[in-house]
Short mmCIF file of the C-alpha atoms (twelve columns), coordinates in Angstrom:
data_MODEL
# 
_entry.id   MODEL 
# 
loop_
_atom_site.group_PDB 
_atom_site.id 
_atom_site.type_symbol 
_atom_site.label_atom_id 
_atom_site.label_alt_id 
_atom_site.label_comp_id 
_atom_site.label_asym_id 
_atom_site.label_seq_id 
_atom_site.Cartn_x 
_atom_site.Cartn_y 
_atom_site.Cartn_z 
_atom_site.pdbx_PDB_model_num 
ATOM 1   C CA . MET A 1   0.000   0.000  0.000   1 
ATOM 2   C CA . VAL A 2   1.352   3.412  -0.994  1 
ATOM 3   C CA . LYS A 3   1.400   5.977  1.779   1 
ATOM 4   C CA . PRO A 4   -0.644  8.970  0.594   1 
ATOM 5   C CA . LEU A 5   1.352   12.069 -0.360  1 
ATOM 6   C CA . ILE A 6   -1.478  14.551 -0.110  1 
ATOM 7   C CA . HIS A 7   -0.525  17.188 2.458   1 
ATOM 8   C CA . PRO A 8   2.541   17.489 4.694   1 
ATOM 9   C CA . ASN A 9   0.358   17.402 7.816   1 
ATOM 10  C CA . TRP A 10  -2.156  14.789 6.617   1 
ATOM 11  C CA . GLU A 11  -0.984  12.161 9.111   1 
ATOM 12  C CA . ARG A 12  -1.747  14.241 12.193  1 
ATOM 13  C CA . ALA A 13  -5.191  15.164 13.444  1 
ATOM 14  C CA . PRO A 14  -6.215  18.615 12.221  1 
ATOM 15  C CA . ASP A 15  -6.328  21.491 14.691  1 
ATOM 16  C CA . GLY A 16  -9.632  22.605 13.223  1 
ATOM 17  C CA . VAL A 17  -11.976 21.629 10.425  1 
ATOM 18  C CA . THR A 18  -10.299 24.005 7.930   1 
ATOM 19  C CA . ASP A 19  -6.768  22.845 8.813   1 
ATOM 20  C CA . GLY A 20  -4.997  21.418 5.759   1 
ATOM 21  C CA . TYR A 21  -7.608  22.753 3.333   1 
ATOM 22  C CA . SER A 22  -7.105  22.932 -0.428  1 
ATOM 23  C CA . LEU A 23  -8.692  25.125 -3.079  1 
ATOM 24  C CA . GLU A 24  -9.053  25.596 -6.819  1 
ATOM 25  C CA . MET A 25  -7.945  28.311 -9.173  1 
ATOM 26  C CA . THR A 26  -8.096  28.921 -12.906 1 
ATOM 27  C CA . ALA A 27  -5.313  30.100 -15.181 1 
ATOM 28  C CA . LYS A 28  -6.726  33.642 -14.839 1 
ATOM 29  C CA . ASP A 29  -6.389  33.701 -11.035 1 
ATOM 30  C CA . ILE A 30  -2.625  34.224 -10.678 1 
ATOM 31  C CA . GLU A 31  -2.938  37.789 -9.391  1 
ATOM 32  C CA . SER A 32  -5.747  36.763 -7.035  1 
ATOM 33  C CA . LEU A 33  -3.565  33.984 -5.651  1 
ATOM 34  C CA . ARG A 34  -0.734  36.474 -5.086  1 
ATOM 35  C CA . ALA A 35  -3.155  38.779 -3.270  1 
ATOM 36  C CA . ALA A 36  -4.367  35.950 -1.025  1 
ATOM 37  C CA . ALA A 37  -0.992  34.295 -0.450  1 
ATOM 38  C CA . ALA A 38  -0.196  35.981 2.874   1 
ATOM 39  C CA . LEU A 39  -3.311  34.426 4.432   1 
ATOM 40  C CA . MET A 40  -2.591  30.883 3.199   1 
ATOM 41  C CA . PRO A 41  -0.477  28.290 5.008   1 
ATOM 42  C CA . VAL A 42  2.727   27.188 3.295   1 
ATOM 43  C CA . ASP A 43  2.254   24.032 1.173   1 
ATOM 44  C CA . THR A 44  -1.513  24.574 0.781   1 
ATOM 45  C CA . PRO A 45  -2.591  22.343 -2.130  1 
ATOM 46  C CA . VAL A 46  -3.948  24.422 -5.014  1 
ATOM 47  C CA . ALA A 47  -5.650  22.732 -7.948  1 
ATOM 48  C CA . VAL A 48  -5.334  24.397 -11.357 1 
ATOM 49  C CA . THR A 49  -8.416  23.710 -13.439 1 
ATOM 50  C CA . PHE A 50  -8.522  22.635 -17.097 1 
ATOM 51  C CA . LEU A 51  -11.078 24.896 -18.756 1 
ATOM 52  C CA . PRO A 52  -12.018 25.058 -22.440 1 
ATOM 53  C CA . GLY A 53  -10.547 27.855 -24.524 1 
ATOM 54  C CA . GLU A 54  -7.364  28.190 -22.450 1 
ATOM 55  C CA . GLU A 55  -3.870  27.846 -23.821 1 
ATOM 56  C CA . PRO A 56  -1.770  25.127 -22.131 1 
ATOM 57  C CA . ALA A 57  0.923   27.747 -21.539 1 
ATOM 58  C CA . ALA A 58  -1.503  29.715 -19.355 1 
ATOM 59  C CA . ARG A 59  -2.178  26.652 -17.200 1 
ATOM 60  C CA . VAL A 60  1.544   25.964 -16.930 1 
ATOM 61  C CA . ALA A 61  2.142   29.576 -15.850 1 
ATOM 62  C CA . ALA A 62  -0.559  29.270 -13.187 1 
ATOM 63  C CA . THR A 63  0.887   25.991 -11.936 1 
ATOM 64  C CA . ARG A 64  4.350   27.555 -11.758 1 
ATOM 65  C CA . ALA A 65  2.923   30.533 -9.831  1 
ATOM 66  C CA . VAL A 66  1.431   28.155 -7.246  1 
ATOM 67  C CA . ARG A 67  4.862   26.618 -6.670  1 
ATOM 68  C CA . ASP A 68  6.690   29.960 -6.652  1 
ATOM 69  C CA . LEU A 69  4.343   31.259 -3.942  1 
ATOM 70  C CA . GLY A 70  5.150   28.310 -1.701  1 
ATOM 71  C CA . PHE A 71  2.048   26.198 -2.297  1 
ATOM 72  C CA . GLU A 72  1.568   22.679 -3.688  1 
ATOM 73  C CA . PRO A 73  0.251   22.645 -7.276  1 
ATOM 74  C CA . MET A 74  -2.198  20.003 -8.457  1 
ATOM 75  C CA . PRO A 75  -3.035  20.556 -12.143 1 
ATOM 76  C CA . HIS A 76  -6.190  19.086 -13.653 1 
ATOM 77  C CA . PHE A 77  -6.226  16.867 -16.725 1 
ATOM 78  C CA . SER A 78  -9.563  16.775 -18.558 1 
ATOM 79  C CA . ALA A 79  -9.536  13.502 -20.517 1 
ATOM 80  C CA . ARG A 80  -12.106 14.275 -23.216 1 
ATOM 81  C CA . ARG A 81  -10.661 17.726 -23.905 1 
ATOM 82  C CA . ILE A 82  -7.154  16.407 -24.637 1 
ATOM 83  C CA . THR A 83  -6.746  16.042 -28.391 1 
ATOM 84  C CA . SER A 84  -3.748  13.695 -28.560 1 
ATOM 85  C CA . GLN A 85  -1.275  11.601 -26.606 1 
ATOM 86  C CA . ALA A 86  1.399   14.167 -27.465 1 
ATOM 87  C CA . GLU A 87  -0.671  17.051 -26.067 1 
ATOM 88  C CA . PHE A 88  -1.236  15.088 -22.859 1 
ATOM 89  C CA . GLU A 89  2.407   14.180 -22.318 1 
ATOM 90  C CA . ASP A 90  3.711   17.600 -23.344 1 
ATOM 91  C CA . TYR A 91  1.492   19.297 -20.758 1 
ATOM 92  C CA . LEU A 92  2.389   16.739 -18.094 1 
ATOM 93  C CA . GLN A 93  6.108   17.126 -18.714 1 
ATOM 94  C CA . ALA A 94  5.789   20.925 -18.707 1 
ATOM 95  C CA . VAL A 95  4.141   21.113 -15.280 1 
ATOM 96  C CA . VAL A 96  6.560   18.556 -13.841 1 
ATOM 97  C CA . HIS A 97  9.680   20.311 -15.134 1 
ATOM 98  C CA . GLU A 98  8.567   23.914 -14.587 1 
ATOM 99  C CA . ALA A 99  6.594   23.580 -11.343 1 
ATOM 100 C CA . GLY A 100 7.870   20.393 -9.704  1 
ATOM 101 C CA . VAL A 101 4.395   18.836 -9.824  1 
ATOM 102 C CA . LYS A 102 4.033   15.616 -7.818  1 
ATOM 103 C CA . ARG A 103 0.257   15.260 -7.809  1 
ATOM 104 C CA . CYS A 104 -2.374  15.585 -10.525 1 
ATOM 105 C CA . PHE A 105 -6.159  15.479 -10.694 1 
ATOM 106 C CA . VAL A 106 -7.941  13.678 -13.528 1 
ATOM 107 C CA . VAL A 107 -11.507 14.305 -14.710 1 
ATOM 108 C CA . ALA A 108 -13.435 12.983 -17.696 1 
ATOM 109 C CA . GLY A 109 -14.555 16.465 -18.749 1 
ATOM 110 C CA . ASP A 110 -17.855 17.862 -19.971 1 
ATOM 111 C CA . PRO A 111 -17.869 16.930 -23.700 1 
ATOM 112 C CA . PRO A 112 -20.070 13.871 -24.323 1 
ATOM 113 C CA . GLU A 113 -17.602 12.646 -26.933 1 
ATOM 114 C CA . PRO A 114 -13.814 12.819 -26.617 1 
ATOM 115 C CA . GLN A 115 -11.892 15.349 -28.699 1 
ATOM 116 C CA . GLY A 116 -8.964  12.915 -28.821 1 
ATOM 117 C CA . PRO A 117 -8.019  9.379  -27.760 1 
ATOM 118 C CA . PHE A 118 -9.139  9.534  -24.107 1 
ATOM 119 C CA . PHE A 119 -12.752 8.758  -23.261 1 
ATOM 120 C CA . ASP A 120 -12.395 8.901  -19.491 1 
ATOM 121 C CA . THR A 121 -9.978  9.230  -16.586 1 
ATOM 122 C CA . SER A 122 -9.143  5.536  -16.596 1 
ATOM 123 C CA . ALA A 123 -7.773  5.920  -20.129 1 
ATOM 124 C CA . LEU A 124 -5.370  8.634  -18.946 1 
ATOM 125 C CA . ILE A 125 -4.232  6.583  -15.945 1 
ATOM 126 C CA . ALA A 126 -3.749  3.493  -18.141 1 
ATOM 127 C CA . THR A 127 -1.123  5.234  -20.308 1 
ATOM 128 C CA . GLY A 128 1.430   4.953  -17.494 1 
ATOM 129 C CA . ALA A 129 2.510   8.534  -18.216 1 
ATOM 130 C CA . PHE A 130 1.861   9.767  -14.693 1 
ATOM 131 C CA . GLU A 131 4.125   7.309  -12.912 1 
ATOM 132 C CA . ARG A 132 6.770   7.659  -15.628 1 
ATOM 133 C CA . ALA A 133 6.792   11.406 -14.963 1 
ATOM 134 C CA . GLY A 134 7.333   10.828 -11.243 1 
ATOM 135 C CA . ILE A 135 3.805   11.725 -10.112 1 
ATOM 136 C CA . LYS A 136 3.185   10.454 -6.574  1 
ATOM 137 C CA . ALA A 137 -0.551  11.069 -6.107  1 
ATOM 138 C CA . ILE A 138 -3.588  11.070 -8.402  1 
ATOM 139 C CA . GLY A 139 -6.856  12.791 -7.527  1 
ATOM 140 C CA . ILE A 140 -10.154 11.416 -8.818  1 
ATOM 141 C CA . GLY A 141 -13.726 12.611 -8.454  1 
ATOM 142 C CA . GLY A 142 -16.243 11.514 -5.842  1 
ATOM 143 C CA . HIS A 143 -20.009 12.018 -6.169  1 
ATOM 144 C CA . PRO A 144 -21.902 12.040 -2.851  1 
ATOM 145 C CA . GLU A 145 -25.127 13.038 -4.604  1 
ATOM 146 C CA . GLY A 146 -24.792 10.529 -7.443  1 
ATOM 147 C CA . HIS A 147 -23.537 10.685 -11.012 1 
ATOM 148 C CA . PRO A 148 -25.758 11.734 -13.943 1 
ATOM 149 C CA . ASN A 149 -24.550 8.891  -16.165 1 
ATOM 150 C CA . MET A 150 -24.178 6.023  -13.673 1 
ATOM 151 C CA . ASN A 151 -26.309 4.342  -11.052 1 
ATOM 152 C CA . ALA A 152 -25.031 3.921  -7.483  1 
ATOM 153 C CA . ALA A 153 -23.655 0.417  -8.034  1 
ATOM 154 C CA . GLN A 154 -21.739 1.518  -11.124 1 
ATOM 155 C CA . CYS A 155 -20.336 4.541  -9.278  1 
ATOM 156 C CA . TRP A 156 -18.884 2.354  -6.539  1 
ATOM 157 C CA . GLN A 157 -17.536 -0.188 -9.018  1 
ATOM 158 C CA . VAL A 158 -15.763 2.501  -11.058 1 
ATOM 159 C CA . LEU A 159 -14.380 4.247  -7.992  1 
ATOM 160 C CA . GLU A 160 -13.040 1.020  -6.492  1 
ATOM 161 C CA . ALA A 161 -11.397 0.116  -9.807  1 
ATOM 162 C CA . LYS A 162 -9.706  3.526  -10.143 1 
ATOM 163 C CA . VAL A 163 -8.379  3.482  -6.586  1 
ATOM 164 C CA . ALA A 164 -6.987  -0.027 -7.081  1 
ATOM 165 C CA . GLU A 165 -5.368  0.861  -10.418 1 
ATOM 166 C CA . ILE A 166 -3.716  4.014  -9.054  1 
ATOM 167 C CA . GLU A 167 -2.278  2.033  -6.139  1 
ATOM 168 C CA . ARG A 168 -1.179  -0.791 -8.461  1 
ATOM 169 C CA . ARG A 169 0.827   1.757  -10.417 1 
ATOM 170 C CA . GLY A 170 2.655   2.885  -7.272  1 
ATOM 171 C CA . MET A 171 0.796   6.155  -6.728  1 
ATOM 172 C CA . ALA A 172 -1.478  7.347  -3.930  1 
ATOM 173 C CA . PRO A 173 -5.183  7.883  -4.676  1 
ATOM 174 C CA . LEU A 174 -7.024  10.954 -3.424  1 
ATOM 175 C CA . ILE A 175 -10.781 11.446 -3.795  1 
ATOM 176 C CA . VAL A 176 -12.092 14.989 -4.259  1 
ATOM 177 C CA . THR A 177 -15.855 15.423 -4.169  1 
ATOM 178 C CA . GLN A 178 -18.024 17.813 -6.100  1 
ATOM 179 C CA . PHE A 179 -19.199 20.678 -3.906  1 
ATOM 180 C CA . SER A 180 -22.433 20.112 -2.017  1 
ATOM 181 C CA . PHE A 181 -24.883 22.084 0.069   1 
ATOM 182 C CA . ASP A 182 -26.037 18.952 1.920   1 
ATOM 183 C CA . PRO A 183 -23.797 17.738 4.758   1 
ATOM 184 C CA . ASP A 184 -26.075 14.793 5.514   1 
ATOM 185 C CA . ALA A 185 -25.609 13.406 1.995   1 
ATOM 186 C CA . VAL A 186 -21.829 13.850 2.178   1 
ATOM 187 C CA . LEU A 187 -21.476 12.243 5.613   1 
ATOM 188 C CA . ALA A 188 -23.623 9.267  4.594   1 
ATOM 189 C CA . TRP A 189 -21.546 8.854  1.425   1 
ATOM 190 C CA . LEU A 190 -18.302 8.920  3.438   1 
ATOM 191 C CA . GLU A 191 -19.593 6.133  5.683   1 
ATOM 192 C CA . GLU A 192 -20.604 4.094  2.631   1 
ATOM 193 C CA . LEU A 193 -17.198 4.763  1.050   1 
ATOM 194 C CA . ARG A 194 -15.442 3.274  4.080   1 
ATOM 195 C CA . ALA A 195 -17.917 0.367  4.169   1 
ATOM 196 C CA . HIS A 196 -16.781 -0.457 0.614   1 
ATOM 197 C CA . GLY A 197 -13.237 -0.798 1.952   1 
ATOM 198 C CA . ILE A 198 -11.937 2.379  0.312   1 
ATOM 199 C CA . ASP A 199 -9.570  4.053  2.780   1 
ATOM 200 C CA . ALA A 200 -8.168  6.709  0.443   1 
ATOM 201 C CA . PRO A 201 -8.087  10.280 1.797   1 
ATOM 202 C CA . VAL A 202 -11.045 12.438 0.790   1 
ATOM 203 C CA . ARG A 203 -11.261 16.157 0.183   1 
ATOM 204 C CA . VAL A 204 -14.873 17.265 0.596   1 
ATOM 205 C CA . GLY A 205 -15.966 20.006 -1.785  1 
ATOM 206 C CA . ILE A 206 -17.137 23.229 -0.133  1 
ATOM 207 C CA . PRO A 207 -18.648 26.182 -2.034  1 
ATOM 208 C CA . GLY A 208 -16.813 29.393 -1.282  1 
ATOM 209 C CA . PRO A 209 -18.725 32.527 -0.260  1 
ATOM 210 C CA . ALA A 210 -20.585 33.986 -3.210  1 
ATOM 211 C CA . GLY A 211 -23.799 35.624 -4.307  1 
ATOM 212 C CA . ILE A 212 -26.811 33.377 -3.825  1 
ATOM 213 C CA . LYS A 213 -27.679 33.519 -7.524  1 
ATOM 214 C CA . THR A 214 -24.095 32.561 -8.375  1 
ATOM 215 C CA . LEU A 215 -24.212 29.575 -6.024  1 
ATOM 216 C CA . LEU A 216 -27.470 28.326 -7.526  1 
ATOM 217 C CA . ARG A 217 -26.175 28.854 -11.064 1 
ATOM 218 C CA . PHE A 218 -23.086 26.736 -10.383 1 
ATOM 219 C CA . ALA A 219 -25.245 24.119 -8.671  1 
ATOM 220 C CA . ALA A 220 -27.453 23.818 -11.757 1 
ATOM 221 C CA . ARG A 221 -24.424 23.625 -14.054 1 
ATOM 222 C CA . CYS A 222 -22.707 20.948 -11.946 1 
ATOM 223 C CA . GLY A 223 -25.750 18.823 -11.129 1 
ATOM 224 C CA . VAL A 224 -25.623 19.637 -7.430  1 
ATOM 225 C CA . GLY A 225 -28.817 19.217 -5.410  1 
ATOM 226 C CA . ALA A 226 -30.264 22.603 -4.458  1 
ATOM 227 C CA . SER A 227 -33.840 21.897 -3.390  1 
ATOM 228 C CA . ALA A 228 -35.612 24.223 -0.966  1 
ATOM 229 C CA . SER A 229 -35.031 21.784 1.906   1 
ATOM 230 C CA . VAL A 230 -31.330 21.390 1.133   1 
ATOM 231 C CA . MET A 231 -30.750 25.121 0.788   1 
ATOM 232 C CA . LYS A 232 -32.593 25.737 4.063   1 
ATOM 233 C CA . LYS A 233 -30.178 23.294 5.698   1 
ATOM 234 C CA . TYR A 234 -27.331 25.307 4.139   1 
ATOM 235 C CA . GLY A 235 -28.778 28.543 5.459   1 
ATOM 236 C CA . ILE A 236 -30.420 29.977 2.347   1 
ATOM 237 C CA . SER A 237 -34.081 30.531 1.570   1 
ATOM 238 C CA . ILE A 238 -34.565 30.175 -2.182  1 
ATOM 239 C CA . THR A 239 -37.453 32.643 -1.952  1 
ATOM 240 C CA . ASN A 240 -34.822 35.300 -1.257  1 
ATOM 241 C CA . LEU A 241 -32.098 35.332 -3.908  1 
ATOM 242 C CA . ILE A 242 -30.621 38.680 -2.903  1 
ATOM 243 C CA . GLY A 243 -27.276 38.928 -1.158  1 
ATOM 244 C CA . ASN A 244 -24.312 36.693 -0.467  1 
ATOM 245 C CA . ALA A 245 -23.879 33.474 1.455   1 
ATOM 246 C CA . GLY A 246 -20.910 31.731 3.010   1 
ATOM 247 C CA . PRO A 247 -20.591 28.067 3.953   1 
ATOM 248 C CA . ASP A 248 -20.662 28.740 7.715   1 
ATOM 249 C CA . LYS A 249 -23.474 26.318 8.584   1 
ATOM 250 C CA . LEU A 250 -22.100 23.630 6.270   1 
ATOM 251 C CA . VAL A 251 -18.585 23.815 7.712   1 
ATOM 252 C CA . ASP A 252 -19.993 23.997 11.262  1 
ATOM 253 C CA . THR A 253 -21.805 20.720 10.622  1 
ATOM 254 C CA . PHE A 254 -18.653 18.999 9.376   1 
ATOM 255 C CA . ALA A 255 -16.725 20.340 12.370  1 
ATOM 256 C CA . ALA A 256 -19.305 18.864 14.725  1 
ATOM 257 C CA . ARG A 257 -19.973 15.533 13.024  1 
ATOM 258 C CA . LEU A 258 -16.863 14.322 11.204  1 
ATOM 259 C CA . GLY A 259 -15.414 11.353 13.105  1 
ATOM 260 C CA . GLU A 260 -13.154 8.329  12.820  1 
ATOM 261 C CA . GLU A 261 -15.853 6.418  10.948  1 
ATOM 262 C CA . HIS A 262 -15.459 8.866  8.049   1 
ATOM 263 C CA . GLY A 263 -11.734 8.198  7.622   1 
ATOM 264 C CA . PRO A 264 -9.169  10.853 6.648   1 
ATOM 265 C CA . VAL A 265 -11.035 13.942 5.436   1 
ATOM 266 C CA . ARG A 266 -10.048 17.523 4.640   1 
ATOM 267 C CA . LEU A 267 -11.961 20.346 2.971   1 
ATOM 268 C CA . HIS A 268 -11.559 21.520 -0.630  1 
ATOM 269 C CA . PHE A 269 -12.901 24.974 -1.500  1 
ATOM 270 C CA . TYR A 270 -14.400 26.012 -4.847  1 
ATOM 271 C CA . PRO A 271 -14.024 29.834 -5.013  1 
ATOM 272 C CA . PHE A 272 -16.374 30.450 -8.004  1 
ATOM 273 C CA . GLY A 273 -14.164 33.296 -9.175  1 
ATOM 274 C CA . GLY A 274 -13.738 34.799 -5.713  1 
ATOM 275 C CA . LEU A 275 -10.414 33.322 -4.639  1 
ATOM 276 C CA . VAL A 276 -9.387  36.205 -2.351  1 
ATOM 277 C CA . ARG A 277 -12.825 36.326 -0.742  1 
ATOM 278 C CA . THR A 278 -12.725 32.559 -0.157  1 
ATOM 279 C CA . VAL A 279 -9.275  32.641 1.462   1 
ATOM 280 C CA . GLU A 280 -10.320 35.582 3.634   1 
ATOM 281 C CA . TRP A 281 -13.395 33.630 4.737   1 
ATOM 282 C CA . ILE A 282 -11.296 30.556 5.615   1 
ATOM 283 C CA . ALA A 283 -8.826  32.649 7.616   1 
ATOM 284 C CA . ALA A 284 -11.617 34.382 9.532   1 
ATOM 285 C CA . TYR A 285 -13.399 31.100 10.218  1 
ATOM 286 C CA . ALA A 286 -10.203 29.458 11.478  1 
ATOM 287 C CA . LYS A 287 -9.465  32.405 13.766  1 
ATOM 288 C CA . ALA A 288 -13.017 32.381 15.153  1 
# 
């Protein structure tokens, strides 16, 4: 069994629920990351997303900026958006050589049909390129509220197979969930995950503070449950769409209820374009 290389302090119990958090950025967020850097702990994992319409050089520059600022870069690889084996390996080699990348995150991507030879994340992992490049950890997606194209049994089968394949190739698996407004669904999923014998570390997706309309728009785009009852649990009435909302109640619930039965868990923040605001919120929450 490979010992997970996910965060320098992963082995010890966190001081608080936000301890050891990670977050996402896009290639356009370099200046925002610089502005937030003073509030972030050294070695904070920062995922660099793989969005359509971006130049690979922009993603490489963002990944390099993460490293230069003292954080741990984790670039995304979107399987169906990669047009060739050469494009995949060129990008992988670039982030390894220019930013010292040791961990990557793989997603299938939004297009229903692949734009190149890779239909899904398993196809990327199967190339062997990650371990050849010296990558130590691979992040894969988790879906506490289900997957639009798979039933529950298929989701567990696919997840178990990916975790086993990553470990077989000498790398450490990490599961990162889609953001959710429903802590009950996430906690139940974590218990089921451990019941399936999957002991990989999990980063639970948390929506960063944002306008209520923005939060609901991202929820609709990402297939996240946002019913009236769920949003009430989160602290939002969907009859009032004016103003901003932070994840205070959600994070409070995880702080109170996460236990040994849920295995190793940390939080992963989705800033929704407000990286500085998200980091400021985390710092204030941790201090409080």
